[in-house]
Tab-separated table of C-alpha atoms in Angstrom:
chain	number	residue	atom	x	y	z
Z	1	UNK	CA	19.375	117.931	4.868
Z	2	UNK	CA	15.517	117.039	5.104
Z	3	UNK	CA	13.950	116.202	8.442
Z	4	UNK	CA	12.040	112.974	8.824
Z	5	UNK	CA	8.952	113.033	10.991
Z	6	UNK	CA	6.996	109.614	12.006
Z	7	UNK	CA	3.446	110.224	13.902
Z	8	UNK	CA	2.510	106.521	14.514
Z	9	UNK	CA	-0.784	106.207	16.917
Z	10	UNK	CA	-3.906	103.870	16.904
Z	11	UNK	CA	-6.882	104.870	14.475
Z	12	UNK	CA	-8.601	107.524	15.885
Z	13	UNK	CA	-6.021	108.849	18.296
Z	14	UNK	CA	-5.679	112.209	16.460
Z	15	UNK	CA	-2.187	112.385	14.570
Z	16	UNK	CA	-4.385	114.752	11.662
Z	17	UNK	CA	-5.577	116.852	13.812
Z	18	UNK	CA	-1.498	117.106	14.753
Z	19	UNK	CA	-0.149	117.193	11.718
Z	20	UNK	CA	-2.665	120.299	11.123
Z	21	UNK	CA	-1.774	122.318	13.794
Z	22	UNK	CA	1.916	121.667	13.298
Z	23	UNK	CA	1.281	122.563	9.782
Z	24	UNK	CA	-0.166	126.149	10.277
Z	25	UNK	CA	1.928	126.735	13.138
Z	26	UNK	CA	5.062	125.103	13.475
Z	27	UNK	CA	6.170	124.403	9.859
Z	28	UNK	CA	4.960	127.261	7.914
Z	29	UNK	CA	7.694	128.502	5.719
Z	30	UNK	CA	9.545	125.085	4.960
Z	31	UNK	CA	8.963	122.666	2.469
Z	32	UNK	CA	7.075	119.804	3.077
Z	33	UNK	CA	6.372	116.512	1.819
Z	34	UNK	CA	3.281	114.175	3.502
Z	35	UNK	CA	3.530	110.121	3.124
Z	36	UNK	CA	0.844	108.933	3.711
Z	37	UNK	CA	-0.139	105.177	4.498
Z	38	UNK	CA	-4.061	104.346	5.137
Z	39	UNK	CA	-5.176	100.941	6.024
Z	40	UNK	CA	-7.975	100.240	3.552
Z	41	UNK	CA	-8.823	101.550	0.210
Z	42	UNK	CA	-9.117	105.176	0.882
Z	43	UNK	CA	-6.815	107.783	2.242
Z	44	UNK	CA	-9.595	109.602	4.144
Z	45	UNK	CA	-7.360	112.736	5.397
Z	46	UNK	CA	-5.706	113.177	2.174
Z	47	UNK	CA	-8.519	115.974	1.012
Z	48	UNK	CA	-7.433	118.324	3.804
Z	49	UNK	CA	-3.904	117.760	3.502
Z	50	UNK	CA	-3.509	118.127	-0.335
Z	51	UNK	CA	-5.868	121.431	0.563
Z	52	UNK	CA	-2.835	122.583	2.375
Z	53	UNK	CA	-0.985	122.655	-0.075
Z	54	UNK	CA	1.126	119.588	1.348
Z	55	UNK	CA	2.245	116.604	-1.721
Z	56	UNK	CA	0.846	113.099	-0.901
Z	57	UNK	CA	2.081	110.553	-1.618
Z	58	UNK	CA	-0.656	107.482	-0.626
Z	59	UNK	CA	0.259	103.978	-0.570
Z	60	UNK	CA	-3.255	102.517	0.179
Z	61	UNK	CA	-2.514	98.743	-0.509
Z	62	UNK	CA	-1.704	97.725	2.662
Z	63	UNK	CA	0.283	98.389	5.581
Z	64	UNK	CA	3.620	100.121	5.455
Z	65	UNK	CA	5.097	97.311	7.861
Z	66	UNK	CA	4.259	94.374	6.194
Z	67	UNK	CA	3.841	94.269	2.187
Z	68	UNK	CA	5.028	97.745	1.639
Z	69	UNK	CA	7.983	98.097	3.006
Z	70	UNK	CA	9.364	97.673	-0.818
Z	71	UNK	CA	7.334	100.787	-2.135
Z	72	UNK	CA	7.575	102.681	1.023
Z	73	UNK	CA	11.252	103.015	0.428
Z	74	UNK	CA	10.941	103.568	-2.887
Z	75	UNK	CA	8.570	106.648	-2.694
Z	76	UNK	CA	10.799	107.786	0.056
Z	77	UNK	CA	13.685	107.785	-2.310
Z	78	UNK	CA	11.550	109.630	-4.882
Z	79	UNK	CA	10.280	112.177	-2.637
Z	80	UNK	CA	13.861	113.021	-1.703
Z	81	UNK	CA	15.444	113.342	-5.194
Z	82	UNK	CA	12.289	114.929	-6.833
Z	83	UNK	CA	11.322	117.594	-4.263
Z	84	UNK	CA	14.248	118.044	-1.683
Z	85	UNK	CA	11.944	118.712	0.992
Z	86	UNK	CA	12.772	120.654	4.042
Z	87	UNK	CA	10.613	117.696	6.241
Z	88	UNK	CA	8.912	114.657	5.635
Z	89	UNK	CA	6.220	113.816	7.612
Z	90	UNK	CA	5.513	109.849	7.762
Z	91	UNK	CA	1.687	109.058	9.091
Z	92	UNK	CA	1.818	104.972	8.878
Z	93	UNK	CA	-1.589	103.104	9.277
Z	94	UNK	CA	-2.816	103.022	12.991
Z	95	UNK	CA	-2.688	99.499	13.030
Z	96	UNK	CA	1.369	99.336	11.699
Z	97	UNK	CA	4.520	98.600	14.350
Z	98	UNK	CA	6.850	101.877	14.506
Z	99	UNK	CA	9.442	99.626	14.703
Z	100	UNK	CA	8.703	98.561	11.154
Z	101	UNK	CA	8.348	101.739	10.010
Z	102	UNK	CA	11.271	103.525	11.751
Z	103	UNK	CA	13.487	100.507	10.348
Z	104	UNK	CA	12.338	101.062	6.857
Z	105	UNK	CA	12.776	104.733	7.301
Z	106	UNK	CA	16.733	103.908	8.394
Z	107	UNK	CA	17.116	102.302	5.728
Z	108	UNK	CA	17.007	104.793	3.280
Z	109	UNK	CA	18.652	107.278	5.022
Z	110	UNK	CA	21.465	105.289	4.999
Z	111	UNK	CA	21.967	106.520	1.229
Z	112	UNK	CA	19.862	109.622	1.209
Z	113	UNK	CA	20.651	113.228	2.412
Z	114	UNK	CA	18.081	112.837	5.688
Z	115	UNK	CA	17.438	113.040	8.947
Z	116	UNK	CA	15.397	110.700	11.092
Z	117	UNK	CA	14.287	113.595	13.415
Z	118	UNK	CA	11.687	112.456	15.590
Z	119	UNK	CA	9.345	109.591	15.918
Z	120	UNK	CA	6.202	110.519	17.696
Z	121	UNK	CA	3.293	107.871	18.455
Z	122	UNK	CA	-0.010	109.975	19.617
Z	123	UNK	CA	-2.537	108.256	22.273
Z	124	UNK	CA	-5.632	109.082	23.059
Z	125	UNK	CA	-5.638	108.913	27.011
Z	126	UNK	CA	-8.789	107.390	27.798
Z	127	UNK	CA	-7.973	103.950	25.595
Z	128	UNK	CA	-3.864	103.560	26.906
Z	129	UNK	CA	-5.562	100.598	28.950
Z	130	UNK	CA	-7.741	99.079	26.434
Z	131	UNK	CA	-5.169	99.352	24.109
Z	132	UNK	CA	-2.717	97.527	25.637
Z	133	UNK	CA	-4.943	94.985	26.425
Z	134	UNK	CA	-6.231	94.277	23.668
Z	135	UNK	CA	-4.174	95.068	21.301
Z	136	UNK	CA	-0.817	94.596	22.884
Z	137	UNK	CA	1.879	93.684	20.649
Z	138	UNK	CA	0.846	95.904	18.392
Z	139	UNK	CA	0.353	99.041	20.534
Z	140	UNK	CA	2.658	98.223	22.632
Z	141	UNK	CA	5.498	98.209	19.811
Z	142	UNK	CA	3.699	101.832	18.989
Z	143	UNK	CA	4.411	103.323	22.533
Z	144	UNK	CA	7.730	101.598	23.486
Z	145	UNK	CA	9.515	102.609	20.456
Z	146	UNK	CA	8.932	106.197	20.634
Z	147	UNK	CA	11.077	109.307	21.129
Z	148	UNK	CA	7.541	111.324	22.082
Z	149	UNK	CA	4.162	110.538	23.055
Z	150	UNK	CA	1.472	112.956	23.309
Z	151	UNK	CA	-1.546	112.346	25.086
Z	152	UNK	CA	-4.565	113.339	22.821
Z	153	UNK	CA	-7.977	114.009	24.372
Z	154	UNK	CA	-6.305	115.203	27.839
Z	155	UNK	CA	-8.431	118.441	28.272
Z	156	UNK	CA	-11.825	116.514	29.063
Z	157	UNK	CA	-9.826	113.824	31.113
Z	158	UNK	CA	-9.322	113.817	34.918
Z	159	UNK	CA	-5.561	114.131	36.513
Z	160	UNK	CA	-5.794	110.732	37.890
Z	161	UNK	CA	-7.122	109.797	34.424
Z	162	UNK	CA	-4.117	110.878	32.980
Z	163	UNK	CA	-1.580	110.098	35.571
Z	164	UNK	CA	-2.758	106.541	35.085
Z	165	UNK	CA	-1.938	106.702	31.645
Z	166	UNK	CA	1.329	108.310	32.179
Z	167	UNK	CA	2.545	105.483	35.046
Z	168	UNK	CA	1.309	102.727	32.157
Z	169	UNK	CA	3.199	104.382	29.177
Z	170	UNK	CA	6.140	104.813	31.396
Z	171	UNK	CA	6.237	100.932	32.303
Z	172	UNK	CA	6.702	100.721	28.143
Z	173	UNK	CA	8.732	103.193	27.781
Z	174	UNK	CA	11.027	105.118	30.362
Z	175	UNK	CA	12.639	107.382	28.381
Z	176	UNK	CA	10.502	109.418	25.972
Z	177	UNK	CA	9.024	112.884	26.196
Z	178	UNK	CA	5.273	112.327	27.351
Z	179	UNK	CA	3.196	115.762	26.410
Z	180	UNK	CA	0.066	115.479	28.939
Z	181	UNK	CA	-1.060	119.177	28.651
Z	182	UNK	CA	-3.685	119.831	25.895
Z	183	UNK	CA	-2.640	120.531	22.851
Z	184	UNK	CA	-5.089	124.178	22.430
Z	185	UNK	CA	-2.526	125.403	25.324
Z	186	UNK	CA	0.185	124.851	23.166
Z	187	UNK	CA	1.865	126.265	20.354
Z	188	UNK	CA	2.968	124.003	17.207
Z	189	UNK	CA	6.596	125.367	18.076
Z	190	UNK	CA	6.016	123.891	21.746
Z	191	UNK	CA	4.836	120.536	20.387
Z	192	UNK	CA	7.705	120.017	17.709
Z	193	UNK	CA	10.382	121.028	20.542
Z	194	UNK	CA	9.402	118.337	22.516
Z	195	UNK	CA	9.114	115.951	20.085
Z	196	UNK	CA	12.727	117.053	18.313
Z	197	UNK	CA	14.755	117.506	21.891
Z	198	UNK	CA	14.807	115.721	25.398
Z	199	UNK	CA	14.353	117.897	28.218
Z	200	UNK	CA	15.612	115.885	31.325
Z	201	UNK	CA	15.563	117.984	34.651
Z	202	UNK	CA	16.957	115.629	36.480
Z	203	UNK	CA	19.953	115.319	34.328
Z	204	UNK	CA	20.301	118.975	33.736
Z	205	UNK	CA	20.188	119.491	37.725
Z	206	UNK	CA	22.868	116.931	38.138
Z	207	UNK	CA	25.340	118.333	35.568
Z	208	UNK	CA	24.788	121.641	37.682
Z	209	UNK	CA	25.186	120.288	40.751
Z	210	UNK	CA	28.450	118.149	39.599
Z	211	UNK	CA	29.933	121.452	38.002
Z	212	UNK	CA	29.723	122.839	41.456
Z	213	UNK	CA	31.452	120.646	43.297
Z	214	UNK	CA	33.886	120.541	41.063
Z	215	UNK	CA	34.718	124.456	41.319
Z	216	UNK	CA	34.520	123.765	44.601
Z	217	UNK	CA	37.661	121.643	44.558
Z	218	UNK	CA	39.690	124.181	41.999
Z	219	UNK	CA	38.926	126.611	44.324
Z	220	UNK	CA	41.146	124.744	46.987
Z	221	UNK	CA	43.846	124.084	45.255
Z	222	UNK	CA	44.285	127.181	44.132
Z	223	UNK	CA	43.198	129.240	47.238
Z	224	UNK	CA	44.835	128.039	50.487
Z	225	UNK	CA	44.531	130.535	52.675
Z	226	UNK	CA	44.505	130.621	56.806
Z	227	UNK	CA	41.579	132.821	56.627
Z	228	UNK	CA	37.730	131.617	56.395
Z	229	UNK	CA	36.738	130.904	52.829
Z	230	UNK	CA	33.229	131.222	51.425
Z	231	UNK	CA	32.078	129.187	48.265
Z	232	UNK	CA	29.456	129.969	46.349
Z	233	UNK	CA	27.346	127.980	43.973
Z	234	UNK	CA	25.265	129.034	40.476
Z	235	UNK	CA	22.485	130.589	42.361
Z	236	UNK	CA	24.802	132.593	44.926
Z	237	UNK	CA	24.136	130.173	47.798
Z	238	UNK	CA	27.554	129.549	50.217
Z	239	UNK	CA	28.660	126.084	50.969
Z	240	UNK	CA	28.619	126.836	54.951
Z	241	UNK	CA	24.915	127.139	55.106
Z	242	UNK	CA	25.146	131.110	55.913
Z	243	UNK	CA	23.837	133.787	53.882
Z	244	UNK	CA	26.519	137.040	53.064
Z	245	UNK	CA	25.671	140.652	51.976
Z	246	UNK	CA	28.155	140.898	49.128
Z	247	UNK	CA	27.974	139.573	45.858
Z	248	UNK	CA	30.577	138.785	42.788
Z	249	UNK	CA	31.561	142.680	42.415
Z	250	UNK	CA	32.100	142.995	46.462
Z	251	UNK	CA	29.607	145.749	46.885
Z	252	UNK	CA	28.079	146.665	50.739
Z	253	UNK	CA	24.540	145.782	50.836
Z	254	UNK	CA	22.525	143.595	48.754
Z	255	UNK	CA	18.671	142.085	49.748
Z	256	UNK	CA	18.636	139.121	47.836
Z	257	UNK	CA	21.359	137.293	44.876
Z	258	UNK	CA	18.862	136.340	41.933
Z	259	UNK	CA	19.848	133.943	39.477
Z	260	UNK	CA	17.359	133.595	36.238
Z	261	UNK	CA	17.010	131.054	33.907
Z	262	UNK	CA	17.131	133.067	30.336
Z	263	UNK	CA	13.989	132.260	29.726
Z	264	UNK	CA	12.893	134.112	33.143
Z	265	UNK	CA	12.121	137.251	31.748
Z	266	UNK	CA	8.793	137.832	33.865
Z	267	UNK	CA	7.981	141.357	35.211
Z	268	UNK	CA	6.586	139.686	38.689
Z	269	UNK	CA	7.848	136.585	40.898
Z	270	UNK	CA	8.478	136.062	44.553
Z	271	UNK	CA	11.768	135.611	45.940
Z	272	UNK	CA	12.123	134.358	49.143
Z	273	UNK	CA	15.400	133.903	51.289
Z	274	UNK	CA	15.872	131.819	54.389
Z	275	UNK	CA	18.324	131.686	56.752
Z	276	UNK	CA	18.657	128.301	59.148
Z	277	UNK	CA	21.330	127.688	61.653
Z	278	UNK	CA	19.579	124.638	62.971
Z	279	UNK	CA	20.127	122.122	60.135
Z	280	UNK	CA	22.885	121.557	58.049
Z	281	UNK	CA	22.737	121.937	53.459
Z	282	UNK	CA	26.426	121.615	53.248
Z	283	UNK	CA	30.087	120.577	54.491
Z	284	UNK	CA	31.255	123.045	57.165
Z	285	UNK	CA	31.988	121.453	59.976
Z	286	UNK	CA	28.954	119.554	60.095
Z	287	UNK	CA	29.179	115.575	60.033
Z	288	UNK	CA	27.474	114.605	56.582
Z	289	UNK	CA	26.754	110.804	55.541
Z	290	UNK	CA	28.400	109.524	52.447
Z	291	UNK	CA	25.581	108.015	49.879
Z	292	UNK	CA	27.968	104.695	49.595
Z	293	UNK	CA	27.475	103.736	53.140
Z	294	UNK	CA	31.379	103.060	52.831
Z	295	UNK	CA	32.577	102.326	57.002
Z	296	UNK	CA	35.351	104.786	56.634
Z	297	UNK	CA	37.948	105.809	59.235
Z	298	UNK	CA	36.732	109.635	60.531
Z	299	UNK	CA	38.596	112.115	59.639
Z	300	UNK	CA	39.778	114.952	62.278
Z	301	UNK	CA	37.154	116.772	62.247
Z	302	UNK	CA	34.559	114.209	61.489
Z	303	UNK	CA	33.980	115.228	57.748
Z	304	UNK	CA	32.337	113.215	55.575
Z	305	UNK	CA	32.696	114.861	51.961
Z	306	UNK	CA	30.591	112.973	49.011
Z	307	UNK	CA	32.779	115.258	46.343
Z	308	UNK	CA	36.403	114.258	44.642
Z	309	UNK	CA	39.596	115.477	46.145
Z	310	UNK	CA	38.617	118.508	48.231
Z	311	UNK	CA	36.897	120.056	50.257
Z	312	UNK	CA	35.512	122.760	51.582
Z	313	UNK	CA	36.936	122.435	55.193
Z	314	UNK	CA	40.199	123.255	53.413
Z	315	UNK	CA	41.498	119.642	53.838
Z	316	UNK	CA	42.617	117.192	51.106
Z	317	UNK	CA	40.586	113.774	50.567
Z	318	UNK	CA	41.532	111.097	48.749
Z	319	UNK	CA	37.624	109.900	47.405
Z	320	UNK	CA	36.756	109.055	43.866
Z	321	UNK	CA	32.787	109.532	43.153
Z	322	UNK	CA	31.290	110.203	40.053
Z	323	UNK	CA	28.230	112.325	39.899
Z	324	UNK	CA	25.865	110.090	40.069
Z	325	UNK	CA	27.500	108.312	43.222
Z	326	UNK	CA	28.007	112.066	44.862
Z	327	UNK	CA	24.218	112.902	44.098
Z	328	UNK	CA	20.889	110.671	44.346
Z	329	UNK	CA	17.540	112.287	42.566
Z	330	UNK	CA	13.617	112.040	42.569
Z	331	UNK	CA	11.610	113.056	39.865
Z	332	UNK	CA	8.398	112.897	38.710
Z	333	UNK	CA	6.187	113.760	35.856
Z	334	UNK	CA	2.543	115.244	36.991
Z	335	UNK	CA	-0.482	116.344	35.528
Z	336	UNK	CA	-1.836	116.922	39.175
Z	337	UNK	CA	-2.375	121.036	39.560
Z	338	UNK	CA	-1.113	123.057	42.326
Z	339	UNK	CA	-2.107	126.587	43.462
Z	340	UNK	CA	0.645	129.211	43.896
Z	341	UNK	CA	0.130	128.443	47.780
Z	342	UNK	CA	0.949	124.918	47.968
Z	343	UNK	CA	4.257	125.183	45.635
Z	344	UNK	CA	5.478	127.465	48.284
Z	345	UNK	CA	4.588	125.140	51.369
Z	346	UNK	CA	6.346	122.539	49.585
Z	347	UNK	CA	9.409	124.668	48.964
Z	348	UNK	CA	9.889	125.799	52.948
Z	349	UNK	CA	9.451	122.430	53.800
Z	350	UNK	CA	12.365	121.229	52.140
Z	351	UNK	CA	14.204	123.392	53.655
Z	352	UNK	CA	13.386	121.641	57.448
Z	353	UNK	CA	15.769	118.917	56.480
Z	354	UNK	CA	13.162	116.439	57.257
Z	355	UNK	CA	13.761	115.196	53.328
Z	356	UNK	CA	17.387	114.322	53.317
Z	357	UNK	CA	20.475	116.781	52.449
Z	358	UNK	CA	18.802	118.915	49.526
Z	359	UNK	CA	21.093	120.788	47.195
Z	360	UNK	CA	18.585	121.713	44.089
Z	361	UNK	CA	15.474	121.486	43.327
Z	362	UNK	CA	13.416	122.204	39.813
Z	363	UNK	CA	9.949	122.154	38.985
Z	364	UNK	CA	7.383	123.174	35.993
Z	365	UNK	CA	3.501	123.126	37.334
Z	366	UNK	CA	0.374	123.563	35.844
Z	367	UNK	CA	-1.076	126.369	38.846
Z	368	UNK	CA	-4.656	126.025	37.848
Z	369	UNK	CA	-6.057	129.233	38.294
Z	370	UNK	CA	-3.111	130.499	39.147
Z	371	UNK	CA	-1.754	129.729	35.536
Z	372	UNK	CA	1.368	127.904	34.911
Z	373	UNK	CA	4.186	127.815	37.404
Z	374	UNK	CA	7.468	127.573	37.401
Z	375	UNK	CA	9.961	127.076	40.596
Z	376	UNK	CA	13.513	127.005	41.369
Z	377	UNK	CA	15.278	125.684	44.769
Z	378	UNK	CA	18.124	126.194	46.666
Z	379	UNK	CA	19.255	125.754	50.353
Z	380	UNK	CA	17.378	128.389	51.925
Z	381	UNK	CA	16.590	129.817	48.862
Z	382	UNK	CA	13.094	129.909	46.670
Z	383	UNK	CA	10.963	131.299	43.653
Z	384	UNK	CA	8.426	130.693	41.960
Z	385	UNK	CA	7.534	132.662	39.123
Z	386	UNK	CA	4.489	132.413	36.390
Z	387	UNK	CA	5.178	131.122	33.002
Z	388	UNK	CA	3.339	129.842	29.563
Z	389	UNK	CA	2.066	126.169	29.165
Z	390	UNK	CA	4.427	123.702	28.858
Z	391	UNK	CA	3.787	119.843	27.523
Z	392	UNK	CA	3.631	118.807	31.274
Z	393	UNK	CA	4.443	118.764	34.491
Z	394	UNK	CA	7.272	117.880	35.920
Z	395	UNK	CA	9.511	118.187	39.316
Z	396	UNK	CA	13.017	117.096	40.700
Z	397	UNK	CA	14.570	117.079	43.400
Z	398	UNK	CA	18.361	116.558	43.579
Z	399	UNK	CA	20.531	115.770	47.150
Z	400	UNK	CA	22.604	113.327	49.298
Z	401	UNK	CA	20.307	110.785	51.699
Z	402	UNK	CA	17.203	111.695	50.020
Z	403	UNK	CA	13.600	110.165	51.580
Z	404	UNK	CA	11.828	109.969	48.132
Z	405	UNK	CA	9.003	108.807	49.742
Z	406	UNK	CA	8.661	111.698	52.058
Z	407	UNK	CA	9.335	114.119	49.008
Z	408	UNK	CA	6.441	112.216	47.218
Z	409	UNK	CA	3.932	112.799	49.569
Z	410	UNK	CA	5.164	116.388	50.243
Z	411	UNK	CA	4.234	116.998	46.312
Z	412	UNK	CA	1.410	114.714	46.741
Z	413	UNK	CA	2.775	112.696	43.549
């Protein structure tokens, strides 16, 4: 099946100079095929391209989205039969809708062997305002209808430069991948994962945290014992707020229960424990709020329990939540850097419970001098650990009664 790439952008926002690196870098091996669509009578990047060994196919009578949507299809067609590409990468004029474009593209594939894969518009973050203002309907078609965005141009621009241009894009478009980090401190294979996949902390984080409550309520039905039980989540953490020497295979004495992502494969982090008797992470015979505000009868022991069924006072509830009533999440995307220092401030202070009832938090960083960082939180529990570049920053925070605002100004975001 071939792969079907669109790079829409204004004129001048840089989708050759991405479409080069993603050549040498990203797509060497695989067969592809460039379309090419130039406003005007010259294709001006089709020297370099055609150097590359890449087939062109130029359609320089006009736009794509208007009077060539005919021929566009057609040399699609073409393309596919004739060369059976691996990819296709689709650069429309600067001045075309993606919409247009991604509609003619679905159109074909309707009846060809493809793959719409990923539909990318690149902007140049020091014009996202003029842009839209002066060119709205157009650009703003452009950024609203993409799956990506990358920012071109970031590594001269200021963070409150691009964080500007990240709040506007975001007002268009809530959902895409935006890439702020600069594209020399990535590789192709970065750039094209972002653009192919979603990566969504905050829904990631919630799946976790809804998988552990629900062990949490197999684990009572099947264990009802008179004894005091101890339940653990992913990253070794009990329910009752306590920290125990003993891990999965019962063994005496342990310092610390590490959990690693399997990308974590870094020779040096810090791992810090914490152990707080004076504020509560969990249900164990604390009183906890539910997040629906419901004015429920109180139970015996005053338990208020925001999972299904059970829990982990041993008693039986009768409460239906999903996970997204159980669990309430903030999360930003950043281009702001941190040192090493202030990641770790941030980290203990969640832990005060000044910032609601936190059960996970998540968090990729660009550490400045201290290079790339990358955290993980759990209830008295913390690393941070270096890492490569990634396409941007980005930090969640997932709990029960959260004060987002507090937790904004605590990242400074």
């Amino acid at each position: 099946m071939t792969k079907i790439d669109i790079f829409s952008g204004f004129l001048g926002a840089g989708k050759t100079t991405l479409i080069k690196k993603l050549i040498k870098e990203a797509f060497a091996g695989q067969q592809v095929v460039l379309i090419e669509n130039e406003f005007g009578e010259i294709g001006i990047d089709g020297g370099f391209l055609k150097e590359s060994g890449i087939q062109i196919n130029e359609l320089n009578a006009g736009c794509i989205c208007c009077s060539l949507v005919g021929d566009f299809r057609t040399a699609l067609q073409q393309v596919v039969e004739q060369y059976h590409p691996d990819r296709i990468v689709i650069e429309p004029s600067g001045v075309g809708k993606l919409s247009d474009v991604t509609r003619a593209v679905e159109g074909v594939a309707e009846h060809l062997d493809v793959q719409l894969n990923s539909f990318v518009t690149v902007a140049d973050v020091n014009k996202v305002k003029m842009y839209m203002k002066n060119f709205g309907e157009f650009y703003d078609d452009q950024i609203s209808h993409a799956s990506c965005i990358l920012l071109s141009r970031t590594q001269t621009a200021s963070e409150e430069k691009i964080a500007a241009a990240v709040a506007m894009l975001r007002e268009k478009n809530p959902t895409a991948t935006i890439v702020t980090t600069a594209w020399d401190e990535l590789t192709g294979e970065q750039i094209l994962k972002a653009m192919s996949t979603k990566d969504d902390f905050k829904a990631e984080l919630i799946a976790m945290a809804a998988k552990a409550n629900e062990e949490h309520s197999h684990e009572d039905e099947e264990e009802e014992h008179h004894h005091h039980h101890h339940h653990y989540d992913e990253n070794g953490v009990c329910s009752c707020g306590h920290h125990h020497d003993h891990d999965d295979d019962d063994e005496d004495e342990h310092e610390h229960h590490h959990d690693h992502d399997e990308d974590d494969d870094h020779d040096e982090h810090e791992h810090h424990h914490h152990d707080h008797d004076d504020h509560d992470h969990c249900c164990c015979g604390h009183h906890h709020d539910h997040d629906d505000d419901d004015d429920e009868d109180e139970h015996e022991h005053e338990h208020h329990h925001d999972h299904d069924g059970h829990c982990c006072c041993g008693h039986h509830h009768h409460h239906d939540h999903d996970a997204d009533e159980v669990f309430t999440s903030w999360g930003v995307e950043t281009a702001r850097k941190f040192t090493k220092a202030e990641v770790e401030r941030a980290l203990t202070e969640l832990d005060t419970g000044n910032y609601g009832m936190i059960l996970r938090s998540k968090g990729i960083v660009n550490g400045g001098a201290d290079g790339w960082l990358e955290f993980d939180y759990v209830p008295g529990e913390w690393e941070v650990r270096a890492r490569g570049a990634d396409v941007g920053g980005k930090l969640v925070v997932i709990g029960s009664k959260l004060n987002e605002k507090a937790i904004a100004e605590l990242f400074g975001c």
